[in-house]
């Protein structure tokens, strides 16, 4: 066995896993506030990448300004989605709200490529295409920078949940009725969580778009994000970080080691296997809270 190859795959898998984790972060933010699993997170990442491409390409705005514009714009899209769609689900079974997010995912996955064209769009954010050599280890420069940016944003989100806004969002997560009773604007807190989820998805979409181009396939990040959110715990931000590393390394190593043996395709299987095993063996994830109800 080539241990140097395994090390190289593992190092690159760490950065890839951090980029996956940034997509999953939005799912956790929404679940921590509203108790709803957002199945539109992959489409939000794709939409954010398309928005950055439109602003920087057809509109001709410099990329250093186009990306912040896309982030702010997607924050508004996320908040508007909660206000116009999800808020109408108040009083309905939770499964109906989850199916609504899945419907949004499917709609955006078909609508945006139909409007912008199915060809892959190039999104240049200034990252050199040449790899980085760390001794004998070859590191993808795009995923390394994307992983570093993702790590910073995840750590910032941890600080956010220790701020005044974070306390409000945690209170809404624990008991919406009690939050209403003490004067907390529950709808506003949930709308902010949707805005933050869309903003984080946009950063992830831009980083992935710079790596592989912008097209409909960015929405498939939902599967990776769902595996990370379930493994780490749907209400745990630290769990997103740890699970992201696990999924990224497992996927990278499996691709490099098993693909030559089975003919390819293991990259897409790893996330599905992780989802299945987690739900069977530890449904609340590694760091998720178990909800105990007394009868």
PDB file of C-alpha atoms in Angstrom:
ATOM      1  CA  UNK A   1       0.000   0.000   0.000  1.00  0.00           C
ATOM      2  CA  UNK A   2       1.279   3.476  -0.915  1.00  0.00           C
ATOM      3  CA  UNK A   3       1.065   5.313   2.407  1.00  0.00           C
ATOM      4  CA  UNK A   4       2.176   8.573   0.812  1.00  0.00           C
ATOM      5  CA  UNK A   5      -0.828   8.366  -1.507  1.00  0.00           C
ATOM      6  CA  UNK A   6      -3.126   7.731   1.469  1.00  0.00           C
ATOM      7  CA  UNK A   7      -1.668  10.765   3.239  1.00  0.00           C
ATOM      8  CA  UNK A   8      -2.152  12.930   0.156  1.00  0.00           C
ATOM      9  CA  UNK A   9      -5.740  11.777  -0.223  1.00  0.00           C
ATOM     10  CA  UNK A  10      -6.390  12.413   3.461  1.00  0.00           C
ATOM     11  CA  UNK A  11      -4.969  15.935   3.411  1.00  0.00           C
ATOM     12  CA  UNK A  12      -6.990  16.899   0.351  1.00  0.00           C
ATOM     13  CA  UNK A  13     -10.028  15.201   1.885  1.00  0.00           C
ATOM     14  CA  UNK A  14      -9.763  17.458   4.942  1.00  0.00           C
ATOM     15  CA  UNK A  15     -10.140  20.576   2.800  1.00  0.00           C
ATOM     16  CA  UNK A  16     -12.932  19.062   0.710  1.00  0.00           C
ATOM     17  CA  UNK A  17     -14.747  18.019   3.877  1.00  0.00           C
ATOM     18  CA  UNK A  18     -14.548  21.553   5.263  1.00  0.00           C
ATOM     19  CA  UNK A  19     -16.130  22.868   2.060  1.00  0.00           C
ATOM     20  CA  UNK A  20     -18.908  20.296   2.384  1.00  0.00           C
ATOM     21  CA  UNK A  21     -19.324  21.285   6.032  1.00  0.00           C
ATOM     22  CA  UNK A  22     -19.974  24.911   5.085  1.00  0.00           C
ATOM     23  CA  UNK A  23     -23.004  23.792   3.081  1.00  0.00           C
ATOM     24  CA  UNK A  24     -24.164  21.635   5.991  1.00  0.00           C
ATOM     25  CA  UNK A  25     -23.747  24.588   8.359  1.00  0.00           C
ATOM     26  CA  UNK A  26     -26.804  26.233   6.828  1.00  0.00           C
ATOM     27  CA  UNK A  27     -28.893  23.129   7.465  1.00  0.00           C
ATOM     28  CA  UNK A  28     -27.834  23.119  11.118  1.00  0.00           C
ATOM     29  CA  UNK A  29     -28.538  26.850  11.564  1.00  0.00           C
ATOM     30  CA  UNK A  30     -32.093  26.412  10.305  1.00  0.00           C
ATOM     31  CA  UNK A  31     -32.710  23.238  12.299  1.00  0.00           C
ATOM     32  CA  UNK A  32     -31.363  24.798  15.496  1.00  0.00           C
ATOM     33  CA  UNK A  33     -33.820  27.669  15.136  1.00  0.00           C
ATOM     34  CA  UNK A  34     -36.945  26.180  13.583  1.00  0.00           C
ATOM     35  CA  UNK A  35     -36.603  22.398  13.922  1.00  0.00           C
ATOM     36  CA  UNK A  36     -36.941  21.941  10.146  1.00  0.00           C
ATOM     37  CA  UNK A  37     -34.465  20.024   7.997  1.00  0.00           C
ATOM     38  CA  UNK A  38     -33.790  22.272   5.013  1.00  0.00           C
ATOM     39  CA  UNK A  39     -33.542  20.113   1.888  1.00  0.00           C
ATOM     40  CA  UNK A  40     -33.068  23.167  -0.352  1.00  0.00           C
ATOM     41  CA  UNK A  41     -29.540  23.879   0.873  1.00  0.00           C
ATOM     42  CA  UNK A  42     -27.852  22.425  -2.205  1.00  0.00           C
ATOM     43  CA  UNK A  43     -29.966  24.591  -4.501  1.00  0.00           C
ATOM     44  CA  UNK A  44     -29.148  27.659  -2.386  1.00  0.00           C
ATOM     45  CA  UNK A  45     -25.435  26.956  -2.906  1.00  0.00           C
ATOM     46  CA  UNK A  46     -26.035  26.615  -6.636  1.00  0.00           C
ATOM     47  CA  UNK A  47     -28.128  29.801  -6.729  1.00  0.00           C
ATOM     48  CA  UNK A  48     -25.462  31.754  -4.869  1.00  0.00           C
ATOM     49  CA  UNK A  49     -22.812  30.600  -7.332  1.00  0.00           C
ATOM     50  CA  UNK A  50     -25.012  31.564 -10.293  1.00  0.00           C
ATOM     51  CA  UNK A  51     -25.644  34.963  -8.726  1.00  0.00           C
ATOM     52  CA  UNK A  52     -21.906  35.572  -8.273  1.00  0.00           C
ATOM     53  CA  UNK A  53     -21.336  34.532 -11.897  1.00  0.00           C
ATOM     54  CA  UNK A  54     -24.057  36.869 -13.206  1.00  0.00           C
ATOM     55  CA  UNK A  55     -22.812  39.823 -11.169  1.00  0.00           C
ATOM     56  CA  UNK A  56     -19.162  39.282 -12.126  1.00  0.00           C
ATOM     57  CA  UNK A  57     -19.746  38.149 -15.712  1.00  0.00           C
ATOM     58  CA  UNK A  58     -22.704  39.634 -17.620  1.00  0.00           C
ATOM     59  CA  UNK A  59     -22.907  42.667 -15.305  1.00  0.00           C
ATOM     60  CA  UNK A  60     -19.143  43.217 -15.371  1.00  0.00           C
ATOM     61  CA  UNK A  61     -18.628  43.920 -11.670  1.00  0.00           C
ATOM     62  CA  UNK A  62     -15.166  42.968 -10.311  1.00  0.00           C
ATOM     63  CA  UNK A  63     -15.150  39.595  -8.598  1.00  0.00           C
ATOM     64  CA  UNK A  64     -13.939  41.054  -5.273  1.00  0.00           C
ATOM     65  CA  UNK A  65     -17.167  43.068  -5.179  1.00  0.00           C
ATOM     66  CA  UNK A  66     -19.416  40.533  -6.928  1.00  0.00           C
ATOM     67  CA  UNK A  67     -18.994  37.886  -4.231  1.00  0.00           C
ATOM     68  CA  UNK A  68     -20.084  40.169  -1.322  1.00  0.00           C
ATOM     69  CA  UNK A  69     -23.002  41.384  -3.460  1.00  0.00           C
ATOM     70  CA  UNK A  70     -24.041  37.760  -4.049  1.00  0.00           C
ATOM     71  CA  UNK A  71     -23.744  36.966  -0.328  1.00  0.00           C
ATOM     72  CA  UNK A  72     -25.910  39.938   0.662  1.00  0.00           C
ATOM     73  CA  UNK A  73     -28.370  39.187  -2.119  1.00  0.00           C
ATOM     74  CA  UNK A  74     -28.685  35.548  -1.093  1.00  0.00           C
ATOM     75  CA  UNK A  75     -29.196  36.554   2.533  1.00  0.00           C
ATOM     76  CA  UNK A  76     -32.240  38.420   1.273  1.00  0.00           C
ATOM     77  CA  UNK A  77     -33.328  35.429  -0.824  1.00  0.00           C
ATOM     78  CA  UNK A  78     -33.099  33.160   2.201  1.00  0.00           C
ATOM     79  CA  UNK A  79     -35.048  35.521   4.449  1.00  0.00           C
ATOM     80  CA  UNK A  80     -37.661  36.041   1.719  1.00  0.00           C
ATOM     81  CA  UNK A  81     -38.022  32.275   1.252  1.00  0.00           C
ATOM     82  CA  UNK A  82     -38.851  31.913   4.933  1.00  0.00           C
ATOM     83  CA  UNK A  83     -41.258  34.861   4.850  1.00  0.00           C
ATOM     84  CA  UNK A  84     -43.137  33.952   1.682  1.00  0.00           C
ATOM     85  CA  UNK A  85     -43.071  30.144   1.781  1.00  0.00           C
ATOM     86  CA  UNK A  86     -42.050  28.565   5.070  1.00  0.00           C
ATOM     87  CA  UNK A  87     -44.056  30.890   7.306  1.00  0.00           C
ATOM     88  CA  UNK A  88     -47.219  29.686   5.593  1.00  0.00           C
ATOM     89  CA  UNK A  89     -46.473  26.235   6.998  1.00  0.00           C
ATOM     90  CA  UNK A  90     -46.987  27.352  10.612  1.00  0.00           C
ATOM     91  CA  UNK A  91     -49.496  24.993  12.193  1.00  0.00           C
ATOM     92  CA  UNK A  92     -48.949  22.322   9.546  1.00  0.00           C
ATOM     93  CA  UNK A  93     -47.161  18.998  10.167  1.00  0.00           C
ATOM     94  CA  UNK A  94     -43.369  19.340  10.086  1.00  0.00           C
ATOM     95  CA  UNK A  95     -43.143  16.877   7.204  1.00  0.00           C
ATOM     96  CA  UNK A  96     -45.085  19.336   5.035  1.00  0.00           C
ATOM     97  CA  UNK A  97     -42.503  22.062   5.639  1.00  0.00           C
ATOM     98  CA  UNK A  98     -39.678  19.629   4.847  1.00  0.00           C
ATOM     99  CA  UNK A  99     -41.397  18.615   1.603  1.00  0.00           C
ATOM    100  CA  UNK A 100     -41.744  22.308   0.746  1.00  0.00           C
ATOM    101  CA  UNK A 101     -37.989  22.782   1.051  1.00  0.00           C
ATOM    102  CA  UNK A 102     -37.487  19.749  -1.192  1.00  0.00           C
ATOM    103  CA  UNK A 103     -39.863  21.315  -3.720  1.00  0.00           C
ATOM    104  CA  UNK A 104     -37.800  24.529  -3.647  1.00  0.00           C
ATOM    105  CA  UNK A 105     -34.650  22.467  -4.246  1.00  0.00           C
ATOM    106  CA  UNK A 106     -36.156  20.725  -7.280  1.00  0.00           C
ATOM    107  CA  UNK A 107     -37.584  23.976  -8.688  1.00  0.00           C
ATOM    108  CA  UNK A 108     -34.303  25.908  -8.455  1.00  0.00           C
ATOM    109  CA  UNK A 109     -32.327  22.952  -9.829  1.00  0.00           C
ATOM    110  CA  UNK A 110     -34.371  23.095 -13.012  1.00  0.00           C
ATOM    111  CA  UNK A 111     -35.128  26.829 -13.214  1.00  0.00           C
ATOM    112  CA  UNK A 112     -31.665  28.380 -13.012  1.00  0.00           C
ATOM    113  CA  UNK A 113     -29.899  26.183 -15.598  1.00  0.00           C
ATOM    114  CA  UNK A 114     -32.921  26.699 -17.837  1.00  0.00           C
ATOM    115  CA  UNK A 115     -32.530  30.477 -17.587  1.00  0.00           C
ATOM    116  CA  UNK A 116     -28.719  30.680 -17.721  1.00  0.00           C
ATOM    117  CA  UNK A 117     -28.028  27.723 -19.999  1.00  0.00           C
ATOM    118  CA  UNK A 118     -26.796  24.260 -19.126  1.00  0.00           C
ATOM    119  CA  UNK A 119     -23.179  24.881 -20.146  1.00  0.00           C
ATOM    120  CA  UNK A 120     -20.684  25.051 -17.284  1.00  0.00           C
ATOM    121  CA  UNK A 121     -19.939  28.658 -16.335  1.00  0.00           C
ATOM    122  CA  UNK A 122     -16.399  29.671 -15.413  1.00  0.00           C
ATOM    123  CA  UNK A 123     -16.099  31.544 -12.118  1.00  0.00           C
ATOM    124  CA  UNK A 124     -12.629  32.984 -11.618  1.00  0.00           C
ATOM    125  CA  UNK A 125     -12.017  34.299  -8.109  1.00  0.00           C
ATOM    126  CA  UNK A 126      -8.273  34.657  -8.534  1.00  0.00           C
ATOM    127  CA  UNK A 127      -7.071  31.293  -7.199  1.00  0.00           C
ATOM    128  CA  UNK A 128      -4.124  29.952  -9.244  1.00  0.00           C
ATOM    129  CA  UNK A 129      -4.861  26.691 -11.011  1.00  0.00           C
ATOM    130  CA  UNK A 130      -1.462  25.187 -10.256  1.00  0.00           C
ATOM    131  CA  UNK A 131      -1.280  22.688  -7.381  1.00  0.00           C
ATOM    132  CA  UNK A 132       0.708  23.238  -4.199  1.00  0.00           C
ATOM    133  CA  UNK A 133       3.540  20.847  -3.361  1.00  0.00           C
ATOM    134  CA  UNK A 134       4.103  20.028   0.300  1.00  0.00           C
ATOM    135  CA  UNK A 135       7.165  17.826   0.050  1.00  0.00           C
ATOM    136  CA  UNK A 136       6.013  14.855  -1.995  1.00  0.00           C
ATOM    137  CA  UNK A 137       2.340  15.605  -1.327  1.00  0.00           C
ATOM    138  CA  UNK A 138       0.274  17.294  -4.021  1.00  0.00           C
ATOM    139  CA  UNK A 139      -2.451  19.612  -2.678  1.00  0.00           C
ATOM    140  CA  UNK A 140      -5.259  21.158  -4.697  1.00  0.00           C
ATOM    141  CA  UNK A 141      -4.846  24.888  -4.165  1.00  0.00           C
ATOM    142  CA  UNK A 142      -8.538  25.701  -4.776  1.00  0.00           C
ATOM    143  CA  UNK A 143      -9.833  23.215  -2.226  1.00  0.00           C
ATOM    144  CA  UNK A 144      -7.162  24.251   0.272  1.00  0.00           C
ATOM    145  CA  UNK A 145      -8.231  27.902   0.137  1.00  0.00           C
ATOM    146  CA  UNK A 146     -11.898  26.899   0.076  1.00  0.00           C
ATOM    147  CA  UNK A 147     -11.383  24.695   3.128  1.00  0.00           C
ATOM    148  CA  UNK A 148      -9.618  27.499   4.993  1.00  0.00           C
ATOM    149  CA  UNK A 149     -12.433  29.950   4.214  1.00  0.00           C
ATOM    150  CA  UNK A 150     -15.002  27.357   5.286  1.00  0.00           C
ATOM    151  CA  UNK A 151     -13.210  26.739   8.580  1.00  0.00           C
ATOM    152  CA  UNK A 152     -13.177  30.467   9.356  1.00  0.00           C
ATOM    153  CA  UNK A 153     -16.904  30.785   8.653  1.00  0.00           C
ATOM    154  CA  UNK A 154     -17.767  27.780  10.808  1.00  0.00           C
ATOM    155  CA  UNK A 155     -15.735  29.213  13.694  1.00  0.00           C
ATOM    156  CA  UNK A 156     -17.448  32.583  13.228  1.00  0.00           C
ATOM    157  CA  UNK A 157     -20.833  30.857  13.432  1.00  0.00           C
ATOM    158  CA  UNK A 158     -19.774  29.351  16.777  1.00  0.00           C
ATOM    159  CA  UNK A 159     -19.034  32.866  18.036  1.00  0.00           C
ATOM    160  CA  UNK A 160     -22.381  34.036  16.659  1.00  0.00           C
ATOM    161  CA  UNK A 161     -24.276  31.533  18.801  1.00  0.00           C
ATOM    162  CA  UNK A 162     -22.551  32.952  21.874  1.00  0.00           C
ATOM    163  CA  UNK A 163     -23.656  36.502  21.011  1.00  0.00           C
ATOM    164  CA  UNK A 164     -26.953  38.150  21.918  1.00  0.00           C
ATOM    165  CA  UNK A 165     -28.463  37.124  18.585  1.00  0.00           C
ATOM    166  CA  UNK A 166     -27.251  33.577  19.148  1.00  0.00           C
ATOM    167  CA  UNK A 167     -28.896  33.461  22.574  1.00  0.00           C
ATOM    168  CA  UNK A 168     -32.162  34.558  20.978  1.00  0.00           C
ATOM    169  CA  UNK A 169     -31.861  31.898  18.285  1.00  0.00           C
ATOM    170  CA  UNK A 170     -31.091  29.215  20.868  1.00  0.00           C
ATOM    171  CA  UNK A 171     -34.109  30.281  22.905  1.00  0.00           C
ATOM    172  CA  UNK A 172     -36.330  29.987  19.841  1.00  0.00           C
ATOM    173  CA  UNK A 173     -34.873  26.561  19.180  1.00  0.00           C
ATOM    174  CA  UNK A 174     -35.559  25.348  22.731  1.00  0.00           C
ATOM    175  CA  UNK A 175     -39.153  26.584  23.021  1.00  0.00           C
ATOM    176  CA  UNK A 176     -40.896  28.806  20.483  1.00  0.00           C
ATOM    177  CA  UNK A 177     -43.985  29.307  22.655  1.00  0.00           C
ATOM    178  CA  UNK A 178     -41.947  30.433  25.660  1.00  0.00           C
ATOM    179  CA  UNK A 179     -39.913  32.714  23.385  1.00  0.00           C
ATOM    180  CA  UNK A 180     -43.098  34.371  22.173  1.00  0.00           C
ATOM    181  CA  UNK A 181     -44.225  34.759  25.781  1.00  0.00           C
ATOM    182  CA  UNK A 182     -41.102  36.734  26.770  1.00  0.00           C
ATOM    183  CA  UNK A 183     -41.293  39.029  23.760  1.00  0.00           C
ATOM    184  CA  UNK A 184     -38.843  37.385  21.352  1.00  0.00           C
ATOM    185  CA  UNK A 185     -39.787  37.834  17.694  1.00  0.00           C
ATOM    186  CA  UNK A 186     -39.665  34.190  16.707  1.00  0.00           C
ATOM    187  CA  UNK A 187     -40.431  34.785  13.028  1.00  0.00           C
ATOM    188  CA  UNK A 188     -37.591  37.292  12.770  1.00  0.00           C
ATOM    189  CA  UNK A 189     -35.122  34.867  14.361  1.00  0.00           C
ATOM    190  CA  UNK A 190     -36.120  32.091  11.955  1.00  0.00           C
ATOM    191  CA  UNK A 191     -35.883  34.465   8.966  1.00  0.00           C
ATOM    192  CA  UNK A 192     -32.364  35.460  10.047  1.00  0.00           C
ATOM    193  CA  UNK A 193     -31.360  31.791  10.276  1.00  0.00           C
ATOM    194  CA  UNK A 194     -32.597  31.254   6.712  1.00  0.00           C
ATOM    195  CA  UNK A 195     -30.670  34.330   5.573  1.00  0.00           C
ATOM    196  CA  UNK A 196     -27.487  33.108   7.256  1.00  0.00           C
ATOM    197  CA  UNK A 197     -27.976  29.625   5.788  1.00  0.00           C
ATOM    198  CA  UNK A 198     -28.299  31.091   2.284  1.00  0.00           C
ATOM    199  CA  UNK A 199     -25.244  33.308   2.835  1.00  0.00           C
ATOM    200  CA  UNK A 200     -23.074  30.405   3.998  1.00  0.00           C
ATOM    201  CA  UNK A 201     -24.340  28.297   1.095  1.00  0.00           C
ATOM    202  CA  UNK A 202     -23.350  31.106  -1.284  1.00  0.00           C
ATOM    203  CA  UNK A 203     -19.765  31.162  -0.005  1.00  0.00           C
ATOM    204  CA  UNK A 204     -19.599  27.380  -0.400  1.00  0.00           C
ATOM    205  CA  UNK A 205     -21.165  27.580  -3.863  1.00  0.00           C
ATOM    206  CA  UNK A 206     -18.669  30.221  -4.978  1.00  0.00           C
ATOM    207  CA  UNK A 207     -15.705  28.179  -3.720  1.00  0.00           C
ATOM    208  CA  UNK A 208     -16.991  25.033  -5.419  1.00  0.00           C
ATOM    209  CA  UNK A 209     -17.874  27.017  -8.539  1.00  0.00           C
ATOM    210  CA  UNK A 210     -14.312  28.317  -8.707  1.00  0.00           C
ATOM    211  CA  UNK A 211     -13.075  24.722  -8.431  1.00  0.00           C
ATOM    212  CA  UNK A 212     -15.348  22.862 -10.871  1.00  0.00           C
ATOM    213  CA  UNK A 213     -17.383  25.563 -12.613  1.00  0.00           C
ATOM    214  CA  UNK A 214     -20.971  26.694 -12.072  1.00  0.00           C
ATOM    215  CA  UNK A 215     -23.810  24.480 -13.264  1.00  0.00           C
ATOM    216  CA  UNK A 216     -26.740  22.476 -11.919  1.00  0.00           C
ATOM    217  CA  UNK A 217     -24.467  19.830 -10.376  1.00  0.00           C
ATOM    218  CA  UNK A 218     -23.620  22.194  -7.507  1.00  0.00           C
ATOM    219  CA  UNK A 219     -27.060  21.405  -6.106  1.00  0.00           C
ATOM    220  CA  UNK A 220     -25.855  17.830  -5.528  1.00  0.00           C
ATOM    221  CA  UNK A 221     -23.856  19.208  -2.598  1.00  0.00           C
ATOM    222  CA  UNK A 222     -27.104  18.605  -0.712  1.00  0.00           C
ATOM    223  CA  UNK A 223     -26.265  14.888  -0.369  1.00  0.00           C
ATOM    224  CA  UNK A 224     -22.842  15.609   1.154  1.00  0.00           C
ATOM    225  CA  UNK A 225     -24.283  18.280   3.424  1.00  0.00           C
ATOM    226  CA  UNK A 226     -27.082  15.986   4.561  1.00  0.00           C
ATOM    227  CA  UNK A 227     -24.596  13.225   5.409  1.00  0.00           C
ATOM    228  CA  UNK A 228     -22.508  15.665   7.458  1.00  0.00           C
ATOM    229  CA  UNK A 229     -25.505  17.187   9.240  1.00  0.00           C
ATOM    230  CA  UNK A 230     -26.897  13.765  10.169  1.00  0.00           C
ATOM    231  CA  UNK A 231     -23.525  12.371  11.252  1.00  0.00           C
ATOM    232  CA  UNK A 232     -22.554  15.400  13.317  1.00  0.00           C
ATOM    233  CA  UNK A 233     -26.032  16.019  14.723  1.00  0.00           C
ATOM    234  CA  UNK A 234     -28.606  18.288  13.130  1.00  0.00           C
ATOM    235  CA  UNK A 235     -28.372  20.779  16.000  1.00  0.00           C
ATOM    236  CA  UNK A 236     -24.602  20.796  16.548  1.00  0.00           C
ATOM    237  CA  UNK A 237     -22.238  23.265  14.888  1.00  0.00           C
ATOM    238  CA  UNK A 238     -19.113  21.556  16.302  1.00  0.00           C
ATOM    239  CA  UNK A 239     -20.589  18.323  14.961  1.00  0.00           C
ATOM    240  CA  UNK A 240     -20.652  19.853  11.469  1.00  0.00           C
ATOM    241  CA  UNK A 241     -16.922  20.521  11.698  1.00  0.00           C
ATOM    242  CA  UNK A 242     -15.987  17.021  12.916  1.00  0.00           C
ATOM    243  CA  UNK A 243     -18.389  15.232  10.585  1.00  0.00           C
ATOM    244  CA  UNK A 244     -17.179  17.286   7.644  1.00  0.00           C
ATOM    245  CA  UNK A 245     -13.636  16.091   8.232  1.00  0.00           C
ATOM    246  CA  UNK A 246     -14.806  12.474   8.533  1.00  0.00           C
ATOM    247  CA  UNK A 247     -16.898  12.578   5.357  1.00  0.00           C
ATOM    248  CA  UNK A 248     -14.262  14.437   3.349  1.00  0.00           C
ATOM    249  CA  UNK A 249     -11.401  12.112   4.300  1.00  0.00           C
ATOM    250  CA  UNK A 250     -13.517   8.966   3.896  1.00  0.00           C
ATOM    251  CA  UNK A 251     -14.708  10.059   0.463  1.00  0.00           C
ATOM    252  CA  UNK A 252     -11.246  11.057  -0.731  1.00  0.00           C
ATOM    253  CA  UNK A 253      -9.538   7.886   0.486  1.00  0.00           C
ATOM    254  CA  UNK A 254     -12.318   5.661  -0.845  1.00  0.00           C
ATOM    255  CA  UNK A 255     -12.083   7.345  -4.243  1.00  0.00           C
ATOM    256  CA  UNK A 256      -8.325   6.919  -4.462  1.00  0.00           C
ATOM    257  CA  UNK A 257      -8.168   3.371  -3.093  1.00  0.00           C
ATOM    258  CA  UNK A 258     -11.424   1.670  -4.098  1.00  0.00           C
ATOM    259  CA  UNK A 259     -12.134   3.264  -7.489  1.00  0.00           C
ATOM    260  CA  UNK A 260      -9.283   1.400  -9.221  1.00  0.00           C
ATOM    261  CA  UNK A 261     -10.638  -1.859  -7.788  1.00  0.00           C
ATOM    262  CA  UNK A 262     -14.344  -1.460  -8.542  1.00  0.00           C
ATOM    263  CA  UNK A 263     -14.179   0.743 -11.612  1.00  0.00           C
ATOM    264  CA  UNK A 264     -15.239   4.072 -10.070  1.00  0.00           C
ATOM    265  CA  UNK A 265     -18.313   5.583  -8.481  1.00  0.00           C
ATOM    266  CA  UNK A 266     -17.386   5.217  -4.811  1.00  0.00           C
ATOM    267  CA  UNK A 267     -17.396   9.001  -4.240  1.00  0.00           C
ATOM    268  CA  UNK A 268     -21.174   9.118  -4.504  1.00  0.00           C
ATOM    269  CA  UNK A 269     -21.654   5.978  -2.406  1.00  0.00           C
ATOM    270  CA  UNK A 270     -19.732   7.124   0.686  1.00  0.00           C
ATOM    271  CA  UNK A 271     -22.205   9.828   1.697  1.00  0.00           C
ATOM    272  CA  UNK A 272     -25.172   7.482   1.253  1.00  0.00           C
ATOM    273  CA  UNK A 273     -23.537   4.783   3.374  1.00  0.00           C
ATOM    274  CA  UNK A 274     -22.746   7.294   6.121  1.00  0.00           C
ATOM    275  CA  UNK A 275     -26.365   8.501   6.174  1.00  0.00           C
ATOM    276  CA  UNK A 276     -27.673   4.928   6.379  1.00  0.00           C
ATOM    277  CA  UNK A 277     -25.274   3.753   9.099  1.00  0.00           C
ATOM    278  CA  UNK A 278     -25.775   6.873  11.210  1.00  0.00           C
ATOM    279  CA  UNK A 279     -29.557   6.592  11.140  1.00  0.00           C
ATOM    280  CA  UNK A 280     -29.370   2.903  12.023  1.00  0.00           C
ATOM    281  CA  UNK A 281     -26.726   3.084  14.745  1.00  0.00           C
ATOM    282  CA  UNK A 282     -26.870   6.610  16.180  1.00  0.00           C
ATOM    283  CA  UNK A 283     -29.925   8.505  14.921  1.00  0.00           C
ATOM    284  CA  UNK A 284     -29.081  11.738  16.777  1.00  0.00           C
ATOM    285  CA  UNK A 285     -25.575  11.859  15.319  1.00  0.00           C
ATOM    286  CA  UNK A 286     -22.272  12.151  17.123  1.00  0.00           C
ATOM    287  CA  UNK A 287     -23.056  15.396  18.935  1.00  0.00           C
ATOM    288  CA  UNK A 288     -26.808  15.869  18.517  1.00  0.00           C
ATOM    289  CA  UNK A 289     -29.078  16.269  21.527  1.00  0.00           C
ATOM    290  CA  UNK A 290     -31.435  13.403  22.324  1.00  0.00           C
ATOM    291  CA  UNK A 291     -34.964  14.591  22.935  1.00  0.00           C
ATOM    292  CA  UNK A 292     -36.608  12.669  25.771  1.00  0.00           C
ATOM    293  CA  UNK A 293     -40.353  13.052  26.295  1.00  0.00           C
ATOM    294  CA  UNK A 294     -42.045  11.964  29.499  1.00  0.00           C
ATOM    295  CA  UNK A 295     -45.403  10.286  29.230  1.00  0.00           C
TER     296      UNK A 295
END
